[in-house]
CSV table of N, CA and C in Angstrom, one decimal:
chain,number,residue,atom,x,y,z
A,1,MET,N,-10.9,-12.5,-5.4
A,1,MET,CA,-10.0,-11.5,-5.9
A,1,MET,C,-10.5,-10.2,-5.3
A,2,SER,N,-9.6,-9.4,-5.0
A,2,SER,CA,-9.9,-8.1,-4.4
A,2,SER,C,-10.5,-7.1,-5.4
A,3,GLN,N,-11.3,-6.2,-5.0
A,3,GLN,CA,-11.8,-5.2,-5.8
A,3,GLN,C,-11.6,-3.8,-5.1
A,4,LEU,N,-11.5,-2.8,-6.0
A,4,LEU,CA,-11.4,-1.4,-5.4
A,4,LEU,C,-12.7,-1.1,-4.8
A,5,THR,N,-12.7,-0.1,-3.9
A,5,THR,CA,-13.9,0.2,-3.1
A,5,THR,C,-14.2,1.7,-3.0
A,6,ASP,N,-15.4,2.0,-2.9
A,6,ASP,CA,-15.8,3.4,-2.6
A,6,ASP,C,-15.9,3.6,-1.0
A,7,ASN,N,-15.7,2.5,-0.3
A,7,ASN,CA,-15.7,2.6,1.2
A,7,ASN,C,-14.3,2.6,1.8
A,8,VAL,N,-13.9,3.8,2.2
A,8,VAL,CA,-12.6,4.0,2.7
A,8,VAL,C,-12.3,3.1,3.9
A,9,GLU,N,-13.3,2.7,4.7
A,9,GLU,CA,-13.1,1.8,5.8
A,9,GLU,C,-12.6,0.4,5.3
A,10,LYS,N,-13.0,0.0,4.1
A,10,LYS,CA,-12.7,-1.3,3.6
A,10,LYS,C,-11.4,-1.3,2.8
A,11,HIS,N,-10.9,-0.2,2.4
A,11,HIS,CA,-9.7,-0.1,1.5
A,11,HIS,C,-8.5,-0.9,1.9
A,12,THR,N,-8.1,-0.7,3.2
A,12,THR,CA,-6.9,-1.4,3.7
A,12,THR,C,-7.0,-2.9,3.6
A,13,ALA,N,-8.2,-3.4,4.0
A,13,ALA,CA,-8.3,-4.9,4.0
A,13,ALA,C,-8.3,-5.4,2.6
A,14,LEU,N,-8.9,-4.7,1.7
A,14,LEU,CA,-8.9,-5.2,0.3
A,14,LEU,C,-7.5,-5.1,-0.3
A,15,TYR,N,-6.8,-4.1,0.0
A,15,TYR,CA,-5.4,-3.9,-0.4
A,15,TYR,C,-4.5,-5.1,0.1
A,16,VAL,N,-4.7,-5.4,1.4
A,16,VAL,CA,-3.9,-6.5,2.0
A,16,VAL,C,-4.2,-7.8,1.3
A,17,GLU,N,-5.5,-8.0,1.0
A,17,GLU,CA,-5.9,-9.3,0.3
A,17,GLU,C,-5.2,-9.4,-1.0
A,18,ALA,N,-5.1,-8.3,-1.8
A,18,ALA,CA,-4.5,-8.4,-3.1
A,18,ALA,C,-3.0,-8.5,-3.0
A,19,PHE,N,-2.4,-7.8,-2.0
A,19,PHE,CA,-1.0,-7.9,-1.7
A,19,PHE,C,-0.6,-9.3,-1.3
A,20,ASN,N,-1.3,-9.9,-0.4
A,20,ASN,CA,-1.0,-11.3,0.0
A,20,ASN,C,-1.2,-12.3,-1.0
A,21,ALA,N,-2.0,-12.0,-2.0
A,21,ALA,CA,-2.2,-12.9,-3.2
A,21,ALA,C,-1.0,-12.7,-4.2
A,22,GLY,N,-0.2,-11.7,-4.0
A,22,GLY,CA,0.9,-11.4,-4.9
A,22,GLY,C,0.4,-10.9,-6.3
A,23,ASP,N,-0.8,-10.3,-6.3
A,23,ASP,CA,-1.5,-9.9,-7.5
A,23,ASP,C,-1.1,-8.5,-7.9
A,24,PHE,N,0.0,-8.3,-8.6
A,24,PHE,CA,0.5,-7.0,-8.9
A,24,PHE,C,-0.5,-6.1,-9.6
A,25,GLU,N,-1.2,-6.6,-10.6
A,25,GLU,CA,-2.1,-5.8,-11.4
A,25,GLU,C,-3.2,-5.2,-10.5
A,26,THR,N,-3.7,-6.0,-9.6
A,26,THR,CA,-4.8,-5.5,-8.7
A,26,THR,C,-4.2,-4.5,-7.7
A,27,VAL,N,-3.0,-4.9,-7.1
A,27,VAL,CA,-2.3,-4.0,-6.2
A,27,VAL,C,-2.1,-2.6,-6.9
A,28,ASP,N,-1.6,-2.6,-8.1
A,28,ASP,CA,-1.3,-1.4,-8.8
A,28,ASP,C,-2.5,-0.6,-9.0
A,29,GLY,N,-3.6,-1.2,-9.2
A,29,GLY,CA,-4.9,-0.5,-9.3
A,29,GLY,C,-5.3,0.3,-8.1
A,30,PHE,N,-4.7,0.0,-7.0
A,30,PHE,CA,-5.1,0.7,-5.7
A,30,PHE,C,-4.4,2.1,-5.6
A,31,TYR,N,-3.6,2.4,-6.7
A,31,TYR,CA,-2.8,3.7,-6.7
A,31,TYR,C,-3.3,4.6,-7.8
A,32,THR,N,-3.2,5.9,-7.5
A,32,THR,CA,-3.5,6.9,-8.6
A,32,THR,C,-2.3,6.8,-9.6
A,33,GLU,N,-2.5,7.3,-10.7
A,33,GLU,CA,-1.5,7.3,-11.8
A,33,GLU,C,-0.2,8.0,-11.3
A,34,GLU,N,-0.4,9.1,-10.6
A,34,GLU,CA,0.8,9.9,-10.1
A,34,GLU,C,1.2,9.6,-8.7
A,35,ALA,N,0.7,8.5,-8.1
A,35,ALA,CA,1.0,8.2,-6.7
A,35,ALA,C,2.5,8.2,-6.3
A,36,VAL,N,2.7,8.6,-5.1
A,36,VAL,CA,4.0,8.6,-4.5
A,36,VAL,C,4.1,7.5,-3.5
A,37,ALA,N,5.0,6.6,-3.5
A,37,ALA,CA,5.2,5.5,-2.5
A,37,ALA,C,6.6,5.6,-1.9
A,38,VAL,N,6.7,5.5,-0.6
A,38,VAL,CA,8.0,5.6,0.1
A,38,VAL,C,8.2,4.3,0.8
A,39,TRP,N,8.6,3.2,0.1
A,39,TRP,CA,8.8,1.9,0.7
A,39,TRP,C,10.2,1.8,1.3
A,40,GLU,N,11.0,2.7,1.1
A,40,GLU,CA,12.3,2.8,1.8
A,40,GLU,C,12.4,4.2,2.3
A,41,PRO,N,12.5,4.4,3.6
A,41,PRO,CA,12.5,5.8,4.2
A,41,PRO,C,13.4,6.7,3.4
A,42,GLY,N,12.9,7.9,3.1
A,42,GLY,CA,13.6,8.9,2.4
A,42,GLY,C,13.8,8.7,0.9
A,43,LYS,N,13.1,7.6,0.3
A,43,LYS,CA,13.3,7.3,-1.1
A,43,LYS,C,11.9,7.2,-1.8
A,44,PRO,N,11.3,8.4,-2.0
A,44,PRO,CA,10.0,8.3,-2.7
A,44,PRO,C,10.1,7.9,-4.1
A,45,LEU,N,9.1,7.1,-4.5
A,45,LEU,CA,9.1,6.6,-5.9
A,45,LEU,C,7.7,6.9,-6.5
A,46,THR,N,7.7,7.2,-7.8
A,46,THR,CA,6.5,7.5,-8.6
A,46,THR,C,6.6,6.7,-9.9
A,47,GLY,N,5.5,6.7,-10.6
A,47,GLY,CA,5.4,6.2,-12.0
A,47,GLY,C,6.0,4.8,-12.1
A,48,ASP,N,6.8,4.6,-13.2
A,48,ASP,CA,7.3,3.2,-13.5
A,48,ASP,C,8.2,2.7,-12.4
A,49,ALA,N,9.0,3.6,-11.7
A,49,ALA,CA,9.9,3.2,-10.7
A,49,ALA,C,9.1,2.7,-9.5
A,50,ARG,N,8.0,3.3,-9.2
A,50,ARG,CA,7.1,2.7,-8.1
A,50,ARG,C,6.6,1.4,-8.5
A,51,ARG,N,6.1,1.3,-9.7
A,51,ARG,CA,5.5,0.0,-10.2
A,51,ARG,C,6.6,-1.1,-10.2
A,52,GLU,N,7.7,-0.9,-10.7
A,52,GLU,CA,8.8,-1.9,-10.8
A,52,GLU,C,9.2,-2.3,-9.4
A,53,TYR,N,9.4,-1.4,-8.5
A,53,TYR,CA,9.8,-1.8,-7.1
A,53,TYR,C,8.7,-2.7,-6.5
A,54,GLN,N,7.5,-2.4,-6.6
A,54,GLN,CA,6.4,-3.2,-6.1
A,54,GLN,C,6.3,-4.5,-6.8
A,55,ARG,N,6.4,-4.6,-8.1
A,55,ARG,CA,6.4,-5.8,-8.8
A,55,ARG,C,7.5,-6.8,-8.3
A,56,GLU,N,8.7,-6.3,-8.2
A,56,GLU,CA,9.8,-7.1,-7.7
A,56,GLU,C,9.6,-7.5,-6.2
A,57,PHE,N,9.1,-6.6,-5.4
A,57,PHE,CA,8.9,-7.0,-4.0
A,57,PHE,C,7.8,-8.1,-3.8
A,58,LEU,N,6.8,-8.0,-4.6
A,58,LEU,CA,5.7,-9.0,-4.6
A,58,LEU,C,6.2,-10.4,-5.0
A,59,LYS,N,7.3,-10.5,-5.8
A,59,LYS,CA,7.8,-11.8,-6.2
A,59,LYS,C,8.3,-12.6,-5.1
A,60,SER,N,8.7,-11.9,-3.9
A,60,SER,CA,9.2,-12.6,-2.8
A,60,SER,C,8.1,-13.2,-1.9
A,61,LYS,N,6.9,-13.1,-2.4
A,61,LYS,CA,5.7,-13.6,-1.7
A,61,LYS,C,5.5,-13.1,-0.2
A,62,PRO,N,5.7,-11.8,0.0
A,62,PRO,CA,5.5,-11.3,1.3
A,62,PRO,C,4.1,-11.4,1.8
A,63,LYS,N,3.9,-11.5,3.1
A,63,LYS,CA,2.6,-11.5,3.7
A,63,LYS,C,2.4,-10.3,4.7
A,64,MET,N,1.3,-9.6,4.5
A,64,MET,CA,1.1,-8.4,5.3
A,64,MET,C,-0.1,-8.5,6.2
A,65,THR,N,0.0,-7.9,7.3
A,65,THR,CA,-1.2,-7.6,8.1
A,65,THR,C,-1.2,-6.1,8.3
A,66,ALA,N,-2.4,-5.5,8.3
A,66,ALA,CA,-2.5,-4.1,8.4
A,66,ALA,C,-3.9,-3.7,9.0
A,67,VAL,N,-3.8,-2.8,10.0
A,67,VAL,CA,-5.0,-2.4,10.7
A,67,VAL,C,-5.0,-0.9,10.8
A,68,PRO,N,-6.1,-0.3,10.2
A,68,PRO,CA,-6.1,1.2,10.3
A,68,PRO,C,-6.3,1.6,11.8
A,69,ARG,N,-5.5,2.5,12.2
A,69,ARG,CA,-5.6,3.1,13.6
A,69,ARG,C,-6.5,4.3,13.6
A,70,GLN,N,-6.4,5.1,12.6
A,70,GLN,CA,-7.3,6.3,12.5
A,70,GLN,C,-7.6,6.6,11.0
A,71,THR,N,-8.8,7.1,10.7
A,71,THR,CA,-9.2,7.4,9.4
A,71,THR,C,-9.9,8.8,9.4
A,72,PHE,N,-9.4,9.7,8.6
A,72,PHE,CA,-10.0,11.0,8.5
A,72,PHE,C,-10.4,11.2,7.1
A,73,VAL,N,-11.6,11.7,6.8
A,73,VAL,CA,-12.0,12.0,5.5
A,73,VAL,C,-12.6,13.4,5.4
A,74,THR,N,-12.1,14.1,4.3
A,74,THR,CA,-12.7,15.4,4.0
A,74,THR,C,-12.9,15.5,2.5
A,75,GLY,N,-14.1,15.5,2.1
A,75,GLY,CA,-14.4,15.6,0.6
A,75,GLY,C,-13.8,14.3,-0.1
A,76,ASP,N,-13.0,14.6,-1.1
A,76,ASP,CA,-12.4,13.5,-1.9
A,76,ASP,C,-11.0,13.1,-1.4
A,77,THR,N,-10.6,13.4,-0.1
A,77,THR,CA,-9.3,13.1,0.4
A,77,THR,C,-9.5,12.4,1.7
A,78,ALA,N,-8.6,11.4,1.9
A,78,ALA,CA,-8.6,10.7,3.2
A,78,ALA,C,-7.2,10.5,3.7
A,79,LEU,N,-7.1,10.5,5.0
A,79,LEU,CA,-5.8,10.2,5.7
A,79,LEU,C,-6.0,9.0,6.5
A,80,LEU,N,-5.1,8.0,6.3
A,80,LEU,CA,-5.2,6.8,7.1
A,80,LEU,C,-3.9,6.6,7.9
A,81,ILE,N,-4.0,6.3,9.2
A,81,ILE,CA,-2.8,6.0,10.0
A,81,ILE,C,-3.0,4.5,10.2
A,82,VAL,N,-2.0,3.7,9.8
A,82,VAL,CA,-2.2,2.2,9.7
A,82,VAL,C,-1.0,1.5,10.4
A,83,ASP,N,-1.3,0.6,11.3
A,83,ASP,CA,-0.3,-0.3,11.9
A,83,ASP,C,-0.2,-1.5,11.0
A,84,TRP,N,1.1,-1.8,10.6
A,84,TRP,CA,1.3,-2.9,9.6
A,84,TRP,C,2.5,-3.8,10.0
A,85,THR,N,2.5,-5.0,9.5
A,85,THR,CA,3.7,-5.9,9.5
A,85,THR,C,3.7,-6.6,8.2
A,86,ILE,N,4.9,-6.9,7.7
A,86,ILE,CA,5.1,-7.7,6.5
A,86,ILE,C,6.2,-8.7,6.9
A,87,ASP,N,5.9,-10.0,6.7
A,87,ASP,CA,6.8,-11.1,6.8
A,87,ASP,C,7.3,-11.4,5.4
A,88,THR,N,8.6,-11.4,5.2
A,88,THR,CA,9.2,-11.6,3.9
A,88,THR,C,10.6,-12.3,4.1
A,89,VAL,N,11.4,-12.3,3.1
A,89,VAL,CA,12.7,-12.8,3.2
A,89,VAL,C,13.7,-11.7,2.7
A,90,ASP,N,14.9,-11.7,3.3
A,90,ASP,CA,15.9,-10.7,2.9
A,90,ASP,C,16.6,-11.2,1.6
A,91,ALA,N,17.6,-10.4,1.2
A,91,ALA,CA,18.4,-10.7,0.0
A,91,ALA,C,19.1,-12.1,0.1
A,92,GLU,N,19.4,-12.5,1.3
A,92,GLU,CA,20.1,-13.8,1.5
A,92,GLU,C,19.1,-14.9,1.7
A,93,GLY,N,17.8,-14.6,1.6
A,93,GLY,CA,16.8,-15.7,1.8
A,93,GLY,C,16.4,-16.0,3.2
A,94,ARG,N,16.8,-15.1,4.2
A,94,ARG,CA,16.5,-15.3,5.6
A,94,ARG,C,15.1,-14.6,5.9
A,95,PRO,N,14.4,-15.2,6.8
A,95,PRO,CA,13.1,-14.5,7.1
A,95,PRO,C,13.3,-13.1,7.7
A,96,GLU,N,12.4,-12.2,7.4
A,96,GLU,CA,12.6,-10.9,7.8
A,96,GLU,C,11.2,-10.3,8.1
A,97,ARG,N,11.1,-9.6,9.2
A,97,ARG,CA,9.8,-8.9,9.6
A,97,ARG,C,10.0,-7.4,9.5
A,98,LEU,N,9.2,-6.8,8.7
A,98,LEU,CA,9.1,-5.4,8.6
A,98,LEU,C,7.9,-4.9,9.3
A,99,GLU,N,8.0,-3.7,9.9
A,99,GLU,CA,6.8,-3.2,10.6
A,99,GLU,C,6.8,-1.7,10.7
A,100,GLY,N,5.7,-1.1,10.9
A,100,GLY,CA,5.7,0.3,11.0
A,100,GLY,C,4.3,0.9,11.2
A,101,ILE,N,4.2,2.2,11.3
A,101,ILE,CA,3.0,2.9,11.4
A,101,ILE,C,2.9,3.8,10.1
A,102,GLY,N,2.1,3.4,9.2
A,102,GLY,CA,2.0,4.0,7.9
A,102,GLY,C,1.1,5.3,7.9
A,103,VAL,N,1.4,6.2,7.1
A,103,VAL,CA,0.6,7.4,6.9
A,103,VAL,C,0.3,7.4,5.4
A,104,ASP,N,-1.0,7.2,5.1
A,104,ASP,CA,-1.5,7.1,3.7
A,104,ASP,C,-2.5,8.2,3.4
A,105,VAL,N,-2.3,8.8,2.2
A,105,VAL,CA,-3.3,9.8,1.7
A,105,VAL,C,-4.0,9.1,0.5
A,106,LEU,N,-5.3,9.1,0.6
A,106,LEU,CA,-6.1,8.5,-0.4
A,106,LEU,C,-6.9,9.6,-1.1
A,107,ARG,N,-7.2,9.4,-2.4
A,107,ARG,CA,-8.0,10.3,-3.2
A,107,ARG,C,-9.2,9.5,-3.7
A,108,LEU,N,-10.4,10.1,-3.7
A,108,LEU,CA,-11.5,9.5,-4.3
A,108,LEU,C,-11.6,9.9,-5.7
A,109,GLY,N,-11.5,9.0,-6.6
A,109,GLY,CA,-11.5,9.3,-8.1
A,109,GLY,C,-12.9,9.6,-8.6
A,110,GLU,N,-12.9,10.0,-9.9
A,110,GLU,CA,-14.1,10.3,-10.6
A,110,GLU,C,-15.0,9.0,-10.7
A,111,ASP,N,-14.3,7.9,-10.6
A,111,ASP,CA,-15.1,6.6,-10.7
A,111,ASP,C,-15.6,6.2,-9.3
A,112,ASN,N,-15.5,7.1,-8.3
A,112,ASN,CA,-16.0,6.9,-6.9
A,112,ASN,C,-15.2,5.7,-6.2
A,113,VAL,N,-13.9,5.6,-6.5
A,113,VAL,CA,-13.1,4.6,-5.9
A,113,VAL,C,-11.9,5.3,-5.2
A,114,TRP,N,-11.6,4.8,-4.0
A,114,TRP,CA,-10.4,5.3,-3.2
A,114,TRP,C,-9.2,4.7,-3.7
A,115,ARG,N,-8.1,5.5,-3.9
A,115,ARG,CA,-6.8,5.0,-4.3
A,115,ARG,C,-5.7,5.8,-3.6
A,116,TYR,N,-4.6,5.2,-3.4
A,116,TYR,CA,-3.5,5.8,-2.7
A,116,TYR,C,-2.9,6.9,-3.6
A,117,ALA,N,-2.8,8.1,-3.0
A,117,ALA,CA,-2.1,9.2,-3.7
A,117,ALA,C,-0.7,9.3,-3.1
A,118,ILE,N,-0.6,9.0,-1.8
A,118,ILE,CA,0.7,8.9,-1.1
A,118,ILE,C,0.6,7.7,-0.2
A,119,ASP,N,1.6,6.8,-0.3
A,119,ASP,CA,1.7,5.6,0.5
A,119,ASP,C,3.1,5.6,1.2
A,120,ASP,N,3.0,5.9,2.5
A,120,ASP,CA,4.3,6.1,3.3
A,120,ASP,C,4.2,5.1,4.5
A,121,PRO,N,4.6,3.9,4.3
A,121,PRO,CA,4.6,2.9,5.4
A,121,PRO,C,5.4,3.3,6.6
A,122,PHE,N,6.4,4.1,6.4
A,122,PHE,CA,7.3,4.5,7.6
A,122,PHE,C,7.0,5.9,8.0
A,123,GLY,N,5.8,6.4,7.7
A,123,GLY,CA,5.4,7.8,7.9
A,123,GLY,C,5.6,8.2,9.4
A,124,GLN,N,5.4,7.3,10.3
A,124,GLN,CA,5.6,7.7,11.7
A,124,GLN,C,6.8,6.9,12.3
A,125,GLY,N,7.7,6.5,11.5
A,125,GLY,CA,8.8,5.6,12.0
A,125,GLY,C,10.0,6.4,12.4
């Protein structure tokens, strides 16, 4: 099972592990309470709307690969540029591949764990 980390270089791999396991509770733990996620371009989600969207998406058993391209850290804030793909099924049950270059902002919490404050998979799309 994936665990949160104080090592920003390991954050993406651990997130992908939890995502591919379909483990919503662990995936949700990778986000700050007030995190913003933009899983559809131009449609940012926060709070319960963010959680419900992700819970439903994980039910389709998507599989992700993600490789950080660049990582910048200053104090308790990190910026990750990430190449990713997700293989899933569309509303009609047909295979679908999503891909992009994500722009993620992470915050180091008081518990010394990195979490997404902003998750924008299509940030450079």
